């Protein structure tokens, strides 16, 4: 298996121009107004877990790293931009020499994350921070969405392997490839997408489509040919005509005629239509009666975490689930709503927090240059709560730590017997990548450990327990002060 | 503006390995069993319009053409495949020399299509037909999904321009780029995604994000700076603090202070939060009172065809809609369920139809090598019905033509005073591309004409009139005969 970071022949594509055009109009504006060396701070965070879940899985950082490393504008790019007629010649010249020189901190891929936590924080000159916005959001939003969905589906299957089969229904080639990658981070066992194996080492597998059976016209002949070609890995698709009267009898006959005489076993049969609970139970009895107790039953057909839960509640005899479109498009909620917000500006060497107000208290952003901590119970090693602090604050593990709800501030909790871990790690410092990308297997294992560190109550698919993500007292004060300042301004305007 | 087919610097990426692994196990199976020169026929079609709509828009063909032209396997690809340990050395050698040599017929991009019609038909050696399956489905499914959604949103806006702003929430880079392309085919006026302009000539625009206002701290200062930088194209985002007490007063002041003294006009203001109906009406009054009757109101924030319809029903004063995630992820139904089915196999020079049965009559595929016709009324030029026939059949326009429901066969209609157009055109013949790709503007104009050719009753967003897609009598007989054959076989098995 190839490791993700030593094999990226297909990533040569220059996606630097994949940005909202307003990044360019703003950047040109900063440039021509002489403020382009101002250092700013941006947070990428999200406000709501998909599907009403209790947490999400961060993913997509590796592609952000590759993007930032390769970020550059060619003469062709600049010629194209000039043709738009709105950007200054000086700014276009600047773009030709552009190189990201800022700092990026991020929560590693595979980490359990919660709303309002900065998955990525940027400290950079304002133009550099703007020009990476679109791709940063795109890659983190996409892969976090799919990893989160995969984690749900994997948990629904209660230990049974999930295979990702959805390439044909994805939103373009990257959605297939990165979707397979993110699904693997979230815990699926493999993919059907060959190129995801070649590029990122996601184990790929596959056997036959209905076309194989239709091609031979005769189902027995099709199965027999396959068994002779692949005696060691024989999985047969049994629903082209009729599972019970044709598919399974033919599969059993091929096992007896072709495989067993040469000491081989029928590995699995696959059901791809019909009532999977009813059929799998009936098929299990037929296979067992024929001595094929070791033959696995694979099931597919528009599955997701809800249908898998129901099937298993009805004792469906399914050993492996193939999951397609509902995983790789995150069909039930196909948007991970990550946003990228300016939280501070350096003015004469001082970091001045910025805010964006909103009618809804919960939607007001957390201002300032910040970091995020997770408090773990020393005995159970389960996560207790997360705390967002200003950068530079330290959480003293030796003393009890008081957390409080940032809106309903009378809701307090004293945390004792805990240790605190910083969630963000440095990725780029002064434009240099300082982060060693983990292998895909390391990310997947880490993700499993992360999910294990969360209480079951937070993992319910519906109506989960709400995990605390609180603000330090210091940060809370900064936020209140800024809200007060802008509300006062508003009142003055109203007069 | 660049034309789509003369500018594809970023399409060098070789996606030949983007396929489900079972395409390879099956192909190797055909190869080692000596049947790989057999000619087969596959149809790509779908069964249900997204969102309960009355029709869909075909899109994605250009990317299929590029893929098939570039389809090849490198020594690296083959080395990787060898490492999987399941494919024969002879087959791997064959892959090194692989070139698509078959025929492809397709319904052009921008065409209105209906369930069960073959958007793409392949006639090729069986391995060639299998190896293109995944990418064929992926590109046609994705772009048809987005073009169809875009067409709905454009119709909801009743002539007001739609701007596509969703890149940051898409499923990977291709979803952003091809999503902008497909949206444009479906009728949007432009995109925020710069690279989609560079690559495919989709007009890109953009002005400012909230970060511009936050950066300057003071809203007036931010607006003033922007207006001085872009006096000819000044659009101001007015909801960072408070639209009514701060954003609009500051925008008007900047218009008076900066723009009007130099003979310029404030082009537009943008609302991105709050109640868009209430705010747009209030803002319109404020702008008009300040003499800014020509200043447009742009609105964005999780819009789709349903919300736009409601806003306009409430007389919202919105001139331009910005639509993001709900368009480019097709949020309400993010899957276009196109399938790729074997419909015939050549046996000793004869085209023998194949079928795949199903418990549900409607899901049984239409067998055989086929084509599709659209019957138009000679007076209104509106589409009356579509008819699927066997290839070689001719529809005589001079005589009345009887169409009948393929399931409820007693439902008949005599069509008179009509002309018939073939929907599919040849794209590849014997492996050579014979199709001149239209420009993106041509596709978009054609799509508009196509939508105009459909009765309004079929265009309702919910519960539309069902358009007839019938089978010719000859094709219907072939299908019944095949169903009878396999049902008889089943009965024999049951005994």
PDB file of N, CA and C in Angstrom, chain A residues 10 13-14 17 19-22 25-26 28 33 77 84 130 133 141 168-169 171 173-175 192 194-195 197-198 204 207 209 211-212 214-215 217 225 229-230 245 334 338 342 354 486 494, chain B residues 10 13-14 17 19-22 25-26 28 33 77 84 130 133 141 168-169 171 174-175 192 194-195 197-198 204 207 209 211-212 214-215 217 225 229-230 245 334 338 342 354-355 486 494:
ATOM      1  N   UNK A  10      -0.588  12.787  -9.152  1.00  0.00           N
ATOM      2  CA  UNK A  10      -1.716  13.439  -9.790  1.00  0.00           C
ATOM      3  C   UNK A  10      -2.070  14.775  -9.139  1.00  0.00           C
ATOM      4  N   UNK A  13      -1.649  19.363 -10.550  1.00  0.00           N
ATOM      5  CA  UNK A  13      -2.624  20.353 -10.980  1.00  0.00           C
ATOM      6  C   UNK A  13      -2.489  21.620 -10.142  1.00  0.00           C
ATOM      7  N   UNK A  14      -2.385  22.736 -10.794  1.00  0.00           N
ATOM      8  CA  UNK A  14      -2.301  24.000 -10.068  1.00  0.00           C
ATOM      9  C   UNK A  14      -3.702  24.556  -9.861  1.00  0.00           C
ATOM     10  N   UNK A  17      -5.778  29.256  -8.820  1.00  0.00           N
ATOM     11  CA  UNK A  17      -6.820  30.172  -9.300  1.00  0.00           C
ATOM     12  C   UNK A  17      -8.218  29.747  -8.833  1.00  0.00           C
ATOM     13  N   UNK A  19     -10.466  30.296  -6.600  1.00  0.00           N
ATOM     14  CA  UNK A  19     -10.826  31.216  -5.513  1.00  0.00           C
ATOM     15  C   UNK A  19     -12.005  32.064  -5.957  1.00  0.00           C
ATOM     16  N   UNK A  20     -12.770  32.514  -4.963  1.00  0.00           N
ATOM     17  CA  UNK A  20     -13.831  33.457  -5.267  1.00  0.00           C
ATOM     18  C   UNK A  20     -13.190  34.747  -5.774  1.00  0.00           C
ATOM     19  N   UNK A  21     -13.793  35.307  -6.796  1.00  0.00           N
ATOM     20  CA  UNK A  21     -13.184  36.498  -7.395  1.00  0.00           C
ATOM     21  C   UNK A  21     -13.046  37.645  -6.395  1.00  0.00           C
ATOM     22  N   UNK A  22     -13.917  37.662  -5.373  1.00  0.00           N
ATOM     23  CA  UNK A  22     -13.812  38.779  -4.423  1.00  0.00           C
ATOM     24  C   UNK A  22     -12.531  38.750  -3.604  1.00  0.00           C
ATOM     25  N   UNK A  25     -10.502  41.090  -5.760  1.00  0.00           N
ATOM     26  CA  UNK A  25     -10.858  42.517  -5.686  1.00  0.00           C
ATOM     27  C   UNK A  25     -10.462  43.078  -4.323  1.00  0.00           C
ATOM     28  N   UNK A  26     -10.696  42.306  -3.262  1.00  0.00           N
ATOM     29  CA  UNK A  26     -10.292  42.784  -1.930  1.00  0.00           C
ATOM     30  C   UNK A  26      -8.775  42.914  -1.847  1.00  0.00           C
ATOM     31  N   UNK A  28      -6.502  43.267  -4.180  1.00  0.00           N
ATOM     32  CA  UNK A  28      -6.061  44.422  -4.965  1.00  0.00           C
ATOM     33  C   UNK A  28      -6.361  45.717  -4.197  1.00  0.00           C
ATOM     34  N   UNK A  33      -4.167  50.375  -1.605  1.00  0.00           N
ATOM     35  CA  UNK A  33      -4.341  51.312  -0.499  1.00  0.00           C
ATOM     36  C   UNK A  33      -3.227  51.198   0.543  1.00  0.00           C
ATOM     37  N   UNK A  77      -1.905  32.932 -15.778  1.00  0.00           N
ATOM     38  CA  UNK A  77      -2.928  33.321 -14.794  1.00  0.00           C
ATOM     39  C   UNK A  77      -3.075  34.834 -14.754  1.00  0.00           C
ATOM     40  N   UNK A  84      -9.682  40.757 -17.107  1.00  0.00           N
ATOM     41  CA  UNK A  84     -10.917  41.092 -16.396  1.00  0.00           C
ATOM     42  C   UNK A  84     -11.073  42.612 -16.244  1.00  0.00           C
ATOM     43  N   UNK A 130      -6.429  36.097   2.558  1.00  0.00           N
ATOM     44  CA  UNK A 130      -7.626  36.078   1.703  1.00  0.00           C
ATOM     45  C   UNK A 130      -7.500  35.082   0.561  1.00  0.00           C
ATOM     46  N   UNK A 133      -8.554  31.492   1.135  1.00  0.00           N
ATOM     47  CA  UNK A 133      -9.836  31.228   1.787  1.00  0.00           C
ATOM     48  C   UNK A 133     -10.666  30.140   1.109  1.00  0.00           C
ATOM     49  N   UNK A 141     -14.164  21.640   4.458  1.00  0.00           N
ATOM     50  CA  UNK A 141     -15.609  21.380   4.478  1.00  0.00           C
ATOM     51  C   UNK A 141     -15.931  20.031   3.846  1.00  0.00           C
ATOM     52  N   UNK A 168     -19.495   6.777  -8.730  1.00  0.00           N
ATOM     53  CA  UNK A 168     -20.336   7.138  -9.884  1.00  0.00           C
ATOM     54  C   UNK A 168     -21.395   8.198  -9.577  1.00  0.00           C
ATOM     55  N   UNK A 169     -21.665   8.410  -8.320  1.00  0.00           N
ATOM     56  CA  UNK A 169     -22.692   9.385  -7.961  1.00  0.00           C
ATOM     57  C   UNK A 169     -22.105  10.639  -7.299  1.00  0.00           C
ATOM     58  N   UNK A 171     -19.828  14.239  -6.889  1.00  0.00           N
ATOM     59  CA  UNK A 171     -19.842  15.524  -7.573  1.00  0.00           C
ATOM     60  C   UNK A 171     -18.476  15.809  -8.194  1.00  0.00           C
ATOM     61  N   UNK A 173     -14.623  14.343 -10.096  1.00  0.00           N
ATOM     62  CA  UNK A 173     -13.537  13.393  -9.832  1.00  0.00           C
ATOM     63  C   UNK A 173     -12.935  13.561  -8.433  1.00  0.00           C
ATOM     64  N   UNK A 174     -12.718  14.810  -8.013  1.00  0.00           N
ATOM     65  CA  UNK A 174     -12.136  15.012  -6.682  1.00  0.00           C
ATOM     66  C   UNK A 174     -13.065  14.499  -5.587  1.00  0.00           C
ATOM     67  N   UNK A 175     -14.356  14.633  -5.809  1.00  0.00           N
ATOM     68  CA  UNK A 175     -15.314  14.154  -4.810  1.00  0.00           C
ATOM     69  C   UNK A 175     -15.205  12.638  -4.668  1.00  0.00           C
ATOM     70  N   UNK A 192     -14.195   1.184  -3.635  1.00  0.00           N
ATOM     71  CA  UNK A 192     -14.186   0.596  -4.979  1.00  0.00           C
ATOM     72  C   UNK A 192     -13.322   1.415  -5.929  1.00  0.00           C
ATOM     73  N   UNK A 194     -10.380   2.739  -7.669  1.00  0.00           N
ATOM     74  CA  UNK A 194      -9.008   2.288  -7.868  1.00  0.00           C
ATOM     75  C   UNK A 194      -7.984   3.401  -7.677  1.00  0.00           C
ATOM     76  N   UNK A 195      -8.278   4.578  -8.225  1.00  0.00           N
ATOM     77  CA  UNK A 195      -7.293   5.667  -8.194  1.00  0.00           C
ATOM     78  C   UNK A 195      -7.069   6.171  -6.769  1.00  0.00           C
ATOM     79  N   UNK A 197      -6.812   4.250  -4.254  1.00  0.00           N
ATOM     80  CA  UNK A 197      -5.824   3.296  -3.758  1.00  0.00           C
ATOM     81  C   UNK A 197      -4.442   3.702  -4.264  1.00  0.00           C
ATOM     82  N   UNK A 198      -4.369   3.962  -5.565  1.00  0.00           N
ATOM     83  CA  UNK A 198      -3.093   4.328  -6.179  1.00  0.00           C
ATOM     84  C   UNK A 198      -2.529   5.627  -5.591  1.00  0.00           C
ATOM     85  N   UNK A 204      -8.486  -0.860  -2.254  1.00  0.00           N
ATOM     86  CA  UNK A 204      -9.587  -0.968  -3.212  1.00  0.00           C
ATOM     87  C   UNK A 204      -9.897  -2.426  -3.511  1.00  0.00           C
ATOM     88  N   UNK A 207     -15.521  -6.925  -7.518  1.00  0.00           N
ATOM     89  CA  UNK A 207     -15.726  -8.257  -8.085  1.00  0.00           C
ATOM     90  C   UNK A 207     -16.472  -8.167  -9.411  1.00  0.00           C
ATOM     91  N   UNK A 209     -20.235  -6.629 -11.678  1.00  0.00           N
ATOM     92  CA  UNK A 209     -21.489  -5.881 -11.789  1.00  0.00           C
ATOM     93  C   UNK A 209     -22.539  -6.807 -12.414  1.00  0.00           C
ATOM     94  N   UNK A 211     -23.664  -6.448 -15.213  1.00  0.00           N
ATOM     95  CA  UNK A 211     -23.330  -6.615 -16.629  1.00  0.00           C
ATOM     96  C   UNK A 211     -22.583  -7.929 -16.886  1.00  0.00           C
ATOM     97  N   UNK A 212     -21.776  -8.381 -15.905  1.00  0.00           N
ATOM     98  CA  UNK A 212     -21.059  -9.657 -16.073  1.00  0.00           C
ATOM     99  C   UNK A 212     -22.055 -10.797 -16.274  1.00  0.00           C
ATOM    100  N   UNK A 214     -25.279 -10.505 -17.182  1.00  0.00           N
ATOM    101  CA  UNK A 214     -26.046 -10.265 -18.412  1.00  0.00           C
ATOM    102  C   UNK A 214     -25.238 -10.619 -19.654  1.00  0.00           C
ATOM    103  N   UNK A 215     -23.929 -10.348 -19.586  1.00  0.00           N
ATOM    104  CA  UNK A 215     -23.060 -10.617 -20.745  1.00  0.00           C
ATOM    105  C   UNK A 215     -23.136 -12.085 -21.153  1.00  0.00           C
ATOM    106  N   UNK A 217     -25.465 -14.069 -20.404  1.00  0.00           N
ATOM    107  CA  UNK A 217     -26.852 -14.471 -20.667  1.00  0.00           C
ATOM    108  C   UNK A 217     -27.326 -15.469 -19.633  1.00  0.00           C
ATOM    109  N   UNK A 225     -17.738 -19.093 -14.838  1.00  0.00           N
ATOM    110  CA  UNK A 225     -16.575 -18.447 -15.448  1.00  0.00           C
ATOM    111  C   UNK A 225     -15.821 -17.613 -14.410  1.00  0.00           C
ATOM    112  N   UNK A 229     -12.009 -18.170 -12.901  1.00  0.00           N
ATOM    113  CA  UNK A 229     -11.009 -17.100 -13.067  1.00  0.00           C
ATOM    114  C   UNK A 229     -10.448 -16.640 -11.720  1.00  0.00           C
ATOM    115  N   UNK A 230     -11.332 -16.570 -10.720  1.00  0.00           N
ATOM    116  CA  UNK A 230     -10.926 -16.059  -9.398  1.00  0.00           C
ATOM    117  C   UNK A 230     -11.282 -17.051  -8.296  1.00  0.00           C
ATOM    118  N   UNK A 245     -34.687 -18.062  -6.254  1.00  0.00           N
ATOM    119  CA  UNK A 245     -34.917 -19.190  -7.168  1.00  0.00           C
ATOM    120  C   UNK A 245     -33.773 -19.388  -8.147  1.00  0.00           C
ATOM    121  N   UNK A 334     -25.823  17.377   2.728  1.00  0.00           N
ATOM    122  CA  UNK A 334     -24.603  17.389   1.905  1.00  0.00           C
ATOM    123  C   UNK A 334     -23.726  18.636   2.056  1.00  0.00           C
ATOM    124  N   UNK A 338     -18.684  25.109   7.124  1.00  0.00           N
ATOM    125  CA  UNK A 338     -17.532  25.817   7.662  1.00  0.00           C
ATOM    126  C   UNK A 338     -17.424  27.240   7.110  1.00  0.00           C
ATOM    127  N   UNK A 342     -12.534  36.762   9.874  1.00  0.00           N
ATOM    128  CA  UNK A 342     -11.478  37.622  10.414  1.00  0.00           C
ATOM    129  C   UNK A 342     -11.728  37.804  11.904  1.00  0.00           C
ATOM    130  N   UNK A 354     -11.307  41.477  16.374  1.00  0.00           N
ATOM    131  CA  UNK A 354     -12.386  41.998  15.540  1.00  0.00           C
ATOM    132  C   UNK A 354     -13.607  41.092  15.727  1.00  0.00           C
ATOM    133  N   UNK A 486     -19.815  47.817  19.758  1.00  0.00           N
ATOM    134  CA  UNK A 486     -20.570  47.968  18.516  1.00  0.00           C
ATOM    135  C   UNK A 486     -22.047  48.227  18.774  1.00  0.00           C
ATOM    136  N   UNK A 494     -28.784  55.197  15.837  1.00  0.00           N
ATOM    137  CA  UNK A 494     -30.247  55.211  15.834  1.00  0.00           C
ATOM    138  C   UNK A 494     -30.795  56.557  16.293  1.00  0.00           C
TER     139      UNK A 494
ATOM    140  N   UNK B  10      -5.708  22.836 -17.692  1.00  0.00           N
ATOM    141  CA  UNK B  10      -5.741  22.111 -16.426  1.00  0.00           C
ATOM    142  C   UNK B  10      -6.358  20.725 -16.552  1.00  0.00           C
ATOM    143  N   UNK B  13      -4.562  16.239 -16.322  1.00  0.00           N
ATOM    144  CA  UNK B  13      -4.655  15.207 -15.317  1.00  0.00           C
ATOM    145  C   UNK B  13      -5.166  13.906 -15.941  1.00  0.00           C
ATOM    146  N   UNK B  14      -4.492  12.829 -15.731  1.00  0.00           N
ATOM    147  CA  UNK B  14      -4.933  11.547 -16.262  1.00  0.00           C
ATOM    148  C   UNK B  14      -5.833  10.866 -15.235  1.00  0.00           C
ATOM    149  N   UNK B  17      -7.456   5.983 -14.289  1.00  0.00           N
ATOM    150  CA  UNK B  17      -7.552   4.996 -13.196  1.00  0.00           C
ATOM    151  C   UNK B  17      -8.742   5.274 -12.280  1.00  0.00           C
ATOM    152  N   UNK B  19     -11.790   4.448 -11.670  1.00  0.00           N
ATOM    153  CA  UNK B  19     -12.809   3.451 -12.014  1.00  0.00           C
ATOM    154  C   UNK B  19     -13.010   2.527 -10.822  1.00  0.00           C
ATOM    155  N   UNK B  20     -14.214   1.986 -10.758  1.00  0.00           N
ATOM    156  CA  UNK B  20     -14.469   0.965  -9.745  1.00  0.00           C
ATOM    157  C   UNK B  20     -13.591  -0.239 -10.045  1.00  0.00           C
ATOM    158  N   UNK B  21     -13.022  -0.821  -9.006  1.00  0.00           N
ATOM    159  CA  UNK B  21     -12.091  -1.924  -9.238  1.00  0.00           C
ATOM    160  C   UNK B  21     -12.752  -3.100  -9.953  1.00  0.00           C
ATOM    161  N   UNK B  22     -14.081  -3.253  -9.802  1.00  0.00           N
ATOM    162  CA  UNK B  22     -14.720  -4.396 -10.466  1.00  0.00           C
ATOM    163  C   UNK B  22     -14.687  -4.280 -11.986  1.00  0.00           C
ATOM    164  N   UNK B  25     -11.587  -6.343 -12.585  1.00  0.00           N
ATOM    165  CA  UNK B  25     -11.724  -7.802 -12.390  1.00  0.00           C
ATOM    166  C   UNK B  25     -12.587  -8.391 -13.503  1.00  0.00           C
ATOM    167  N   UNK B  26     -13.671  -7.685 -13.860  1.00  0.00           N
ATOM    168  CA  UNK B  26     -14.507  -8.191 -14.962  1.00  0.00           C
ATOM    169  C   UNK B  26     -13.738  -8.184 -16.279  1.00  0.00           C
ATOM    170  N   UNK B  28     -10.517  -8.242 -16.868  1.00  0.00           N
ATOM    171  CA  UNK B  28      -9.527  -9.322 -16.859  1.00  0.00           C
ATOM    172  C   UNK B  28     -10.220 -10.665 -17.087  1.00  0.00           C
ATOM    173  N   UNK B  33     -10.774 -15.245 -20.549  1.00  0.00           N
ATOM    174  CA  UNK B  33     -11.708 -16.243 -21.062  1.00  0.00           C
ATOM    175  C   UNK B  33     -11.970 -16.095 -22.562  1.00  0.00           C
ATOM    176  N   UNK B  77       0.759   2.966 -13.809  1.00  0.00           N
ATOM    177  CA  UNK B  77      -0.585   2.463 -13.530  1.00  0.00           C
ATOM    178  C   UNK B  77      -0.571   0.931 -13.491  1.00  0.00           C
ATOM    179  N   UNK B  84      -1.728  -5.421  -6.969  1.00  0.00           N
ATOM    180  CA  UNK B  84      -2.970  -5.897  -6.350  1.00  0.00           C
ATOM    181  C   UNK B  84      -3.059  -7.420  -6.377  1.00  0.00           C
ATOM    182  N   UNK B 130     -16.692  -1.381 -20.359  1.00  0.00           N
ATOM    183  CA  UNK B 130     -16.632  -1.442 -18.883  1.00  0.00           C
ATOM    184  C   UNK B 130     -15.700  -0.385 -18.312  1.00  0.00           C
ATOM    185  N   UNK B 133     -17.070   3.084 -17.612  1.00  0.00           N
ATOM    186  CA  UNK B 133     -18.349   3.204 -16.889  1.00  0.00           C
ATOM    187  C   UNK B 133     -18.324   4.248 -15.769  1.00  0.00           C
ATOM    188  N   UNK B 141     -23.740  12.270 -14.339  1.00  0.00           N
ATOM    189  CA  UNK B 141     -24.577  12.406 -13.140  1.00  0.00           C
ATOM    190  C   UNK B 141     -24.341  13.748 -12.457  1.00  0.00           C
ATOM    191  N   UNK B 168     -16.944  27.198  -1.934  1.00  0.00           N
ATOM    192  CA  UNK B 168     -16.421  26.829  -0.609  1.00  0.00           C
ATOM    193  C   UNK B 168     -17.174  25.678   0.054  1.00  0.00           C
ATOM    194  N   UNK B 169     -18.354  25.377  -0.429  1.00  0.00           N
ATOM    195  CA  UNK B 169     -19.141  24.300   0.175  1.00  0.00           C
ATOM    196  C   UNK B 169     -19.257  23.079  -0.742  1.00  0.00           C
ATOM    197  N   UNK B 171     -18.047  19.664  -3.016  1.00  0.00           N
ATOM    198  CA  UNK B 171     -17.382  18.406  -2.689  1.00  0.00           C
ATOM    199  C   UNK B 171     -16.087  18.273  -3.501  1.00  0.00           C
ATOM    200  N   UNK B 174     -13.150  19.742  -8.329  1.00  0.00           N
ATOM    201  CA  UNK B 174     -13.926  19.532  -9.551  1.00  0.00           C
ATOM    202  C   UNK B 174     -15.385  19.915  -9.363  1.00  0.00           C
ATOM    203  N   UNK B 175     -15.889  19.688  -8.181  1.00  0.00           N
ATOM    204  CA  UNK B 175     -17.287  20.040  -7.919  1.00  0.00           C
ATOM    205  C   UNK B 175     -17.480  21.546  -8.017  1.00  0.00           C
ATOM    206  N   UNK B 192     -18.740  32.989  -8.903  1.00  0.00           N
ATOM    207  CA  UNK B 192     -17.669  33.626  -8.142  1.00  0.00           C
ATOM    208  C   UNK B 192     -16.334  32.919  -8.375  1.00  0.00           C
ATOM    209  N   UNK B 194     -13.162  31.941  -9.906  1.00  0.00           N
ATOM    210  CA  UNK B 194     -12.274  32.512 -10.920  1.00  0.00           C
ATOM    211  C   UNK B 194     -11.782  31.472 -11.923  1.00  0.00           C
ATOM    212  N   UNK B 195     -11.383  30.307 -11.437  1.00  0.00           N
ATOM    213  CA  UNK B 195     -10.787  29.301 -12.323  1.00  0.00           C
ATOM    214  C   UNK B 195     -11.804  28.761 -13.332  1.00  0.00           C
ATOM    215  N   UNK B 197     -13.915  30.568 -14.837  1.00  0.00           N
ATOM    216  CA  UNK B 197     -13.869  31.581 -15.894  1.00  0.00           C
ATOM    217  C   UNK B 197     -12.654  31.320 -16.777  1.00  0.00           C
ATOM    218  N   UNK B 198     -11.513  31.120 -16.110  1.00  0.00           N
ATOM    219  CA  UNK B 198     -10.269  30.892 -16.856  1.00  0.00           C
ATOM    220  C   UNK B 198     -10.350  29.633 -17.712  1.00  0.00           C
ATOM    221  N   UNK B 204     -16.916  35.439 -14.313  1.00  0.00           N
ATOM    222  CA  UNK B 204     -16.726  35.487 -12.865  1.00  0.00           C
ATOM    223  C   UNK B 204     -16.770  36.930 -12.375  1.00  0.00           C
ATOM    224  N   UNK B 207     -16.921  41.098  -5.274  1.00  0.00           N
ATOM    225  CA  UNK B 207     -16.660  42.433  -4.734  1.00  0.00           C
ATOM    226  C   UNK B 207     -15.967  42.349  -3.377  1.00  0.00           C
ATOM    227  N   UNK B 209     -16.036  40.594   0.924  1.00  0.00           N
ATOM    228  CA  UNK B 209     -16.571  39.744   1.996  1.00  0.00           C
ATOM    229  C   UNK B 209     -16.691  40.601   3.265  1.00  0.00           C
ATOM    230  N   UNK B 211     -14.960  40.293   5.739  1.00  0.00           N
ATOM    231  CA  UNK B 211     -13.612  40.551   6.257  1.00  0.00           C
ATOM    232  C   UNK B 211     -13.093  41.928   5.829  1.00  0.00           C
ATOM    233  N   UNK B 212     -13.497  42.397   4.637  1.00  0.00           N
ATOM    234  CA  UNK B 212     -13.074  43.726   4.188  1.00  0.00           C
ATOM    235  C   UNK B 212     -13.546  44.793   5.184  1.00  0.00           C
ATOM    236  N   UNK B 214     -14.548  44.257   8.343  1.00  0.00           N
ATOM    237  CA  UNK B 214     -13.922  44.015   9.649  1.00  0.00           C
ATOM    238  C   UNK B 214     -12.482  44.510   9.686  1.00  0.00           C
ATOM    239  N   UNK B 215     -11.789  44.338   8.550  1.00  0.00           N
ATOM    240  CA  UNK B 215     -10.382  44.724   8.487  1.00  0.00           C
ATOM    241  C   UNK B 215     -10.204  46.193   8.852  1.00  0.00           C
ATOM    242  N   UNK B 217     -12.280  47.935  10.463  1.00  0.00           N
ATOM    243  CA  UNK B 217     -12.855  48.229  11.768  1.00  0.00           C
ATOM    244  C   UNK B 217     -14.061  49.141  11.649  1.00  0.00           C
ATOM    245  N   UNK B 225     -13.074  53.356   1.198  1.00  0.00           N
ATOM    246  CA  UNK B 225     -11.875  52.835   0.538  1.00  0.00           C
ATOM    247  C   UNK B 225     -12.242  52.027  -0.701  1.00  0.00           C
ATOM    248  N   UNK B 229     -11.454  52.832  -4.686  1.00  0.00           N
ATOM    249  CA  UNK B 229     -10.684  51.865  -5.478  1.00  0.00           C
ATOM    250  C   UNK B 229     -11.463  51.399  -6.709  1.00  0.00           C
ATOM    251  N   UNK B 230     -12.764  51.192  -6.550  1.00  0.00           N
ATOM    252  CA  UNK B 230     -13.601  50.661  -7.643  1.00  0.00           C
ATOM    253  C   UNK B 230     -14.799  51.577  -7.897  1.00  0.00           C
ATOM    254  N   UNK B 245     -29.414  50.494  10.487  1.00  0.00           N
ATOM    255  CA  UNK B 245     -28.878  51.633  11.249  1.00  0.00           C
ATOM    256  C   UNK B 245     -27.456  51.985  10.850  1.00  0.00           C
ATOM    257  N   UNK B 334     -29.073  15.601  -3.509  1.00  0.00           N
ATOM    258  CA  UNK B 334     -27.720  15.730  -4.065  1.00  0.00           C
ATOM    259  C   UNK B 334     -27.250  14.565  -4.934  1.00  0.00           C
ATOM    260  N   UNK B 338     -28.156   8.324 -12.229  1.00  0.00           N
ATOM    261  CA  UNK B 338     -27.919   7.670 -13.510  1.00  0.00           C
ATOM    262  C   UNK B 338     -27.270   6.297 -13.349  1.00  0.00           C
ATOM    263  N   UNK B 342     -26.069  -2.916 -19.359  1.00  0.00           N
ATOM    264  CA  UNK B 342     -25.866  -3.705 -20.577  1.00  0.00           C
ATOM    265  C   UNK B 342     -27.227  -3.971 -21.205  1.00  0.00           C
ATOM    266  N   UNK B 354     -30.403  -7.782 -24.224  1.00  0.00           N
ATOM    267  CA  UNK B 354     -30.265  -8.346 -22.883  1.00  0.00           C
ATOM    268  C   UNK B 354     -31.171  -7.577 -21.933  1.00  0.00           C
ATOM    269  N   UNK B 355     -31.542  -8.208 -20.845  1.00  0.00           N
ATOM    270  CA  UNK B 355     -32.433  -7.566 -19.890  1.00  0.00           C
ATOM    271  C   UNK B 355     -31.925  -7.810 -18.476  1.00  0.00           C
ATOM    272  N   UNK B 486     -37.359 -14.973 -19.306  1.00  0.00           N
ATOM    273  CA  UNK B 486     -36.719 -15.135 -17.995  1.00  0.00           C
ATOM    274  C   UNK B 486     -37.714 -15.527 -16.920  1.00  0.00           C
ATOM    275  N   UNK B 494     -38.296 -22.909 -10.014  1.00  0.00           N
ATOM    276  CA  UNK B 494     -39.094 -23.048  -8.795  1.00  0.00           C
ATOM    277  C   UNK B 494     -39.660 -24.457  -8.667  1.00  0.00           C
TER     278      UNK B 494
END
